mmCIF file of C-alpha atoms in Angstrom:
data_model
loop_
_atom_site.group_PDB
_atom_site.id
_atom_site.type_symbol
_atom_site.label_atom_id
_atom_site.label_comp_id
_atom_site.label_asym_id
_atom_site.label_seq_id
_atom_site.Cartn_x
_atom_site.Cartn_y
_atom_site.Cartn_z
ATOM 1 C CA MET I 1 99.940 -153.429 113.266
ATOM 2 C CA GLU I 2 97.592 -156.243 114.664
ATOM 3 C CA LEU I 3 98.516 -155.261 118.314
ATOM 4 C CA GLY I 4 97.768 -151.627 117.346
ATOM 5 C CA GLU I 5 101.442 -150.812 117.997
ATOM 6 C CA PRO I 6 103.215 -149.767 114.932
ATOM 7 C CA ASN I 7 106.874 -150.272 114.869
ATOM 8 C CA GLU I 8 109.973 -149.622 112.584
ATOM 9 C CA ALA I 9 111.302 -152.922 112.414
ATOM 10 C CA SER I 10 113.785 -153.157 109.398
ATOM 11 C CA LYS I 11 115.675 -155.860 107.571
ATOM 12 C CA ARG I 12 118.836 -154.916 109.441
ATOM 13 C CA LEU I 13 117.327 -155.341 112.802
ATOM 14 C CA VAL I 14 116.016 -158.465 112.194
ATOM 15 C CA GLN I 15 119.513 -159.576 111.002
ATOM 16 C CA ARG I 16 120.988 -158.417 114.150
ATOM 17 C CA TRP I 17 118.577 -160.460 116.137
ATOM 18 C CA GLU I 18 119.429 -163.741 113.781
ATOM 19 C CA ALA I 19 122.997 -162.829 114.274
ATOM 20 C CA GLY I 20 122.785 -162.413 117.973
ATOM 21 C CA VAL I 21 124.236 -159.004 118.057
ATOM 22 C CA SER I 22 121.116 -157.749 119.858
ATOM 23 C CA ARG I 23 119.546 -160.248 122.379
ATOM 24 C CA THR I 24 117.001 -157.818 124.026
ATOM 25 C CA PRO I 25 114.470 -156.184 121.802
ATOM 26 C CA ARG I 26 112.478 -153.374 122.758
ATOM 27 C CA GLY I 27 109.118 -154.082 124.108
ATOM 28 C CA VAL I 28 107.033 -153.230 121.079
ATOM 29 C CA TYR I 29 109.250 -155.661 119.151
ATOM 30 C CA ALA I 30 109.253 -158.341 121.704
ATOM 31 C CA ARG I 31 105.416 -158.450 121.653
ATOM 32 C CA ALA I 32 105.128 -158.087 118.053
ATOM 33 C CA LEU I 33 107.591 -161.371 117.906
ATOM 34 C CA GLU I 34 105.585 -163.134 120.350
ATOM 35 C CA ARG I 35 102.499 -162.474 118.246
ATOM 36 C CA VAL I 36 103.964 -163.763 115.035
ATOM 37 C CA THR I 37 105.524 -166.714 116.296
ATOM 38 C CA GLY I 38 103.208 -167.691 118.980
ATOM 39 C CA ARG I 39 106.128 -168.351 121.471
ATOM 40 C CA PRO I 40 107.729 -166.600 124.205
ATOM 41 C CA VAL I 41 110.654 -164.239 123.723
ATOM 42 C CA GLU I 42 112.732 -166.349 125.499
ATOM 43 C CA ALA I 43 111.883 -169.314 123.680
ATOM 44 C CA LEU I 44 113.166 -167.717 120.481
ATOM 45 C CA GLY I 45 116.750 -167.117 122.241
ATOM 46 C CA PHE I 46 116.462 -163.635 123.591
ATOM 47 C CA SER I 47 117.550 -162.935 127.157
ATOM 48 C CA LEU I 48 115.860 -160.808 129.492
ATOM 49 C CA PRO I 49 117.641 -158.616 131.844
ATOM 50 C CA VAL I 50 115.494 -159.017 134.747
ATOM 51 C CA PRO I 51 116.366 -161.799 137.096
ATOM 52 C CA MET I 52 114.007 -163.458 139.866
ATOM 53 C CA ALA I 53 114.984 -161.782 143.362
ATOM 54 C CA ARG I 54 114.567 -163.165 146.873
ATOM 55 C CA VAL I 55 115.390 -161.725 150.175
ATOM 56 C CA HIS I 56 117.807 -163.284 152.327
ATOM 57 C CA ALA I 57 119.537 -162.541 155.842
ATOM 58 C CA ASP I 58 122.883 -160.846 155.349
ATOM 59 C CA GLY I 59 124.587 -162.351 158.577
ATOM 60 C CA LYS I 60 124.855 -158.563 159.873
ATOM 61 C CA GLY I 61 121.455 -158.094 161.213
ATOM 62 C CA GLY I 62 119.768 -156.843 157.940
ATOM 63 C CA HIS I 63 118.483 -158.614 154.824
ATOM 64 C CA ASP I 64 119.656 -158.178 151.386
ATOM 65 C CA MET I 65 118.164 -159.177 147.808
ATOM 66 C CA ASP I 66 119.957 -161.823 145.874
ATOM 67 C CA ALA I 67 119.380 -162.001 141.932
ATOM 68 C CA GLY I 68 119.224 -165.141 139.750
ATOM 69 C CA VAL I 69 122.468 -165.476 137.854
ATOM 70 C CA GLU I 70 121.165 -167.030 134.488
ATOM 71 C CA ASP I 71 120.127 -163.674 133.091
ATOM 72 C CA THR I 72 122.677 -161.324 134.934
ATOM 73 C CA ALA I 73 124.900 -161.019 131.865
ATOM 74 C CA ALA I 74 122.202 -159.847 129.747
ATOM 75 C CA VAL I 75 122.928 -156.143 128.119
ATOM 76 C CA VAL I 76 120.256 -153.916 126.910
ATOM 77 C CA ASP I 77 121.375 -152.960 123.139
ATOM 78 C CA PRO I 78 121.490 -149.163 123.173
ATOM 79 C CA GLN I 79 119.812 -149.074 119.951
ATOM 80 C CA GLN I 80 117.061 -151.358 121.239
ATOM 81 C CA ALA I 81 116.443 -149.517 124.560
ATOM 82 C CA ALA I 82 112.845 -148.476 125.100
ATOM 83 C CA ARG I 83 112.431 -144.546 124.759
ATOM 84 C CA PRO I 84 110.550 -142.694 127.684
ATOM 85 C CA GLY I 85 107.018 -142.961 127.313
ATOM 86 C CA GLU I 86 107.076 -145.646 124.507
ATOM 87 C CA GLU I 87 105.424 -148.282 126.824
ATOM 88 C CA SER I 88 102.054 -148.474 128.059
ATOM 89 C CA PHE I 89 101.751 -149.438 131.583
ATOM 90 C CA THR I 90 98.202 -148.958 131.953
ATOM 91 C CA GLY I 91 96.355 -152.017 133.417
ATOM 92 C CA VAL I 92 95.932 -154.144 136.255
ATOM 93 C CA TRP I 93 99.143 -155.635 137.866
ATOM 94 C CA LEU I 94 99.953 -158.223 140.492
ATOM 95 C CA SER I 95 102.230 -156.734 142.981
ATOM 96 C CA ARG I 96 104.229 -158.910 145.011
ATOM 97 C CA TYR I 97 107.083 -158.305 147.862
ATOM 98 C CA GLU I 98 108.782 -159.797 150.643
ATOM 99 C CA PHE I 99 109.713 -158.488 153.999
ATOM 100 C CA TYR I 100 111.398 -159.909 157.013
ATOM 101 C CA SER I 101 109.677 -159.797 160.696
ATOM 102 C CA SER I 102 112.212 -159.618 163.132
ATOM 103 C CA SER I 103 109.704 -160.046 165.940
ATOM 104 C CA ARG I 104 108.477 -163.114 164.400
ATOM 105 C CA GLU I 105 111.704 -164.292 162.854
ATOM 106 C CA ALA I 106 110.570 -165.374 159.494
ATOM 107 C CA THR I 107 109.941 -163.859 156.039
ATOM 108 C CA TYR I 108 106.442 -162.805 154.841
ATOM 109 C CA GLU I 109 104.890 -161.897 151.615
ATOM 110 C CA GLY I 110 102.475 -159.151 150.790
ATOM 111 C CA ARG I 111 100.435 -159.395 147.500
ATOM 112 C CA HIS I 112 97.938 -156.911 146.073
ATOM 113 C CA HIS I 113 96.031 -156.361 142.967
ATOM 114 C CA VAL I 114 96.965 -152.903 141.949
ATOM 115 C CA VAL I 115 95.739 -150.661 139.018
ATOM 116 C CA ILE I 116 98.415 -148.674 137.267
ATOM 117 C CA VAL I 117 97.514 -145.198 135.276
ATOM 118 C CA GLN I 118 100.114 -143.835 133.325
ATOM 119 C CA HIS I 119 100.303 -140.243 132.397
ATOM 120 C CA GLY I 120 103.356 -139.693 130.259
ATOM 121 C CA ASN I 121 106.388 -140.938 132.358
ATOM 122 C CA ARG I 122 104.471 -141.167 135.476
ATOM 123 C CA LEU I 123 102.831 -143.717 136.789
ATOM 124 C CA THR I 124 100.369 -144.161 139.796
ATOM 125 C CA ALA I 125 99.196 -147.171 141.209
ATOM 126 C CA GLN I 126 96.529 -148.044 143.645
ATOM 127 C CA SER I 127 95.443 -151.462 145.193
ATOM 128 C CA LEU I 128 91.777 -152.514 144.390
ATOM 129 C CA PRO I 129 89.431 -152.899 147.156
ATOM 130 C CA GLY I 130 89.579 -156.328 148.924
ATOM 131 C CA ALA I 131 92.647 -157.150 146.654
ATOM 132 C CA SER I 132 95.134 -157.673 149.474
ATOM 133 C CA SER I 133 96.595 -160.920 150.789
ATOM 134 C CA ASN I 134 96.260 -159.090 154.388
ATOM 135 C CA PRO I 135 92.823 -157.523 154.664
ATOM 136 C CA ASP I 136 92.593 -153.894 154.768
ATOM 137 C CA SER I 137 95.984 -152.812 153.896
ATOM 138 C CA PRO I 138 95.673 -150.348 150.938
ATOM 139 C CA LEU I 139 98.870 -149.847 148.726
ATOM 140 C CA THR I 140 99.835 -146.920 146.827
ATOM 141 C CA LEU I 141 102.798 -146.499 144.368
ATOM 142 C CA ASP I 142 104.004 -143.112 142.774
ATOM 143 C CA LEU I 143 106.498 -144.146 139.850
ATOM 144 C CA THR I 144 108.614 -142.464 137.226
ATOM 145 C CA VAL I 145 109.864 -144.202 133.868
ATOM 146 C CA ASP I 146 112.977 -143.553 132.627
ATOM 147 C CA ARG I 147 113.655 -146.008 129.913
ATOM 148 C CA ASN I 148 113.564 -149.505 131.457
ATOM 149 C CA VAL I 149 113.905 -148.224 134.901
ATOM 150 C CA ILE I 150 111.165 -147.508 137.360
ATOM 151 C CA THR I 151 111.797 -145.268 140.386
ATOM 152 C CA GLY I 152 109.215 -143.816 143.099
ATOM 153 C CA THR I 153 107.973 -144.281 146.474
ATOM 154 C CA TRP I 154 105.305 -146.554 148.150
ATOM 155 C CA VAL I 155 103.014 -146.124 151.012
ATOM 156 C CA GLU I 156 100.915 -149.255 152.677
ATOM 157 C CA GLN I 157 98.364 -148.745 155.644
ATOM 158 C CA THR I 158 98.248 -151.681 157.717
ATOM 159 C CA ALA I 159 94.871 -153.116 159.260
ATOM 160 C CA THR I 160 93.879 -151.240 162.455
ATOM 161 C CA ASP I 161 93.016 -155.084 163.848
ATOM 162 C CA GLY I 162 96.077 -156.670 162.265
ATOM 163 C CA TYR I 163 99.517 -157.560 163.603
ATOM 164 C CA TYR I 164 101.187 -153.851 162.899
ATOM 165 C CA ASN I 165 98.221 -152.197 164.530
ATOM 166 C CA GLY I 166 97.204 -149.784 161.945
ATOM 167 C CA ALA I 167 100.873 -148.446 161.243
ATOM 168 C CA CYS I 168 101.726 -146.826 157.907
ATOM 169 C CA TYR I 169 104.844 -147.760 156.457
ATOM 170 C CA HIS I 170 106.357 -145.764 153.424
ATOM 171 C CA GLY I 171 109.619 -146.030 151.693
ATOM 172 C CA ALA I 172 111.274 -145.941 148.231
ATOM 173 C CA ILE I 173 111.319 -148.423 145.294
ATOM 174 C CA GLN I 174 113.336 -148.985 142.180
ATOM 175 C CA MET I 175 112.451 -151.859 139.492
ATOM 176 C CA LEU I 176 113.740 -152.892 136.080
ATOM 177 C CA VAL I 177 111.124 -153.420 133.260
ATOM 178 C CA GLU I 178 111.614 -156.577 131.129
ATOM 179 C CA SER I 179 111.740 -156.313 127.471
ATOM 180 C CA THR I 180 108.063 -157.322 127.038
ATOM 181 C CA GLY I 181 106.775 -154.635 129.444
ATOM 182 C CA ARG I 182 104.802 -157.289 131.437
ATOM 183 C CA ARG I 183 106.935 -157.878 134.463
ATOM 184 C CA MET I 184 108.987 -155.359 136.700
ATOM 185 C CA THR I 185 111.576 -156.506 139.276
ATOM 186 C CA GLY I 186 113.404 -154.520 141.786
ATOM 187 C CA LYS I 187 114.038 -153.615 145.305
ATOM 188 C CA TRP I 188 112.063 -151.728 148.032
ATOM 189 C CA VAL I 189 113.601 -149.948 151.189
ATOM 190 C CA GLY I 190 111.801 -148.659 154.075
ATOM 191 C CA PHE I 191 111.827 -148.388 157.924
ATOM 192 C CA GLY I 192 110.680 -151.095 160.418
ATOM 193 C CA LYS I 193 108.951 -151.120 163.434
ATOM 194 C CA GLU I 194 112.256 -150.043 165.445
ATOM 195 C CA PHE I 195 112.770 -147.407 162.790
ATOM 196 C CA ASP I 196 115.719 -149.715 161.380
ATOM 197 C CA VAL I 197 116.025 -149.473 157.420
ATOM 198 C CA ASN I 198 115.025 -152.530 155.633
ATOM 199 C CA THR I 199 115.093 -153.900 152.210
ATOM 200 C CA GLY I 200 113.792 -156.632 150.081
ATOM 201 C CA PRO I 201 112.509 -157.621 146.578
ATOM 202 C CA TRP I 202 109.634 -156.474 144.928
ATOM 203 C CA GLU I 203 107.792 -157.462 141.700
ATOM 204 C CA LEU I 204 104.758 -156.255 139.434
ATOM 205 C CA HIS I 205 103.455 -158.696 137.018
ATOM 206 C CA LEU I 206 100.723 -157.545 134.219
ATOM 207 C CA VAL I 207 97.766 -159.643 134.617
ATOM 208 C CA GLY I 208 95.267 -157.270 132.253
ATOM 209 C CA ARG I 209 95.229 -154.413 129.897
ATOM 210 C CA SER I 210 91.885 -153.504 130.657
ATOM 211 C CA THR I 211 90.841 -150.864 133.430
ATOM 212 C CA SER I 212 87.065 -151.133 132.574
ATOM 213 C CA LYS I 213 84.693 -151.312 135.377
ATOM 214 C CA ALA I 214 84.266 -154.880 134.905
ATOM 215 C CA ALA I 215 88.011 -155.859 134.686
ATOM 216 C CA LEU I 216 88.623 -153.966 138.091
ATOM 217 C CA ALA I 217 85.708 -155.966 139.712
ATOM 218 C CA GLN I 218 87.285 -159.079 138.632
ATOM 219 C CA TYR I 219 90.610 -158.407 140.217
ATOM 220 C CA SER I 220 89.012 -156.773 143.384
ATOM 221 C CA THR I 221 89.656 -160.148 145.162
ATOM 222 C CA PRO I 222 92.773 -161.480 147.165
ATOM 223 C CA PRO I 223 95.651 -162.673 145.006
ATOM 224 C CA GLU I 224 95.816 -166.457 145.270
#
């Protein structure tokens, strides 16, 4: 209740956690456990089913995403799975994605501070002014939440005086939400300069729940 998020935790549910039957509590429970114990849920023996992902050349002219192996065996307990609309994703998030530039033969990173607004199971995200690692490259996301799966589309307008000469890129995205509701990790797909289909990792990390004018002004700066 201290977090303003009433839950229905029972003695039986706590026993399932203690016995290791359930290793991935729903977000509302994970946040309550962190508040009560003062420790991250990982330190309490729970596994988060969303590993870090990195992009790499696949040796066939494309690029794939490799997932870390330490958490890939984690399975969400059906009795613990988040219900649609349970989580509140409204807030300021750090968006980070990687892409491979064939013309420069190197992997680059795009970072934005974005504000997410939730309406039911729909999320809309818009980068804040001046909050891009690449100047003048506004980013928008249109997403749908289905339990711990996020699916949607993205659009980024590059700077007219930048390397991509103002080109507008767009594509699809799908991510998994970790049990704390503070991190999403997944994969984007989109077309390149030569209209080939590319892919790579994309992550969103929550940096603040507030969307007040002061909070948005605080994050209207390029991410470090």
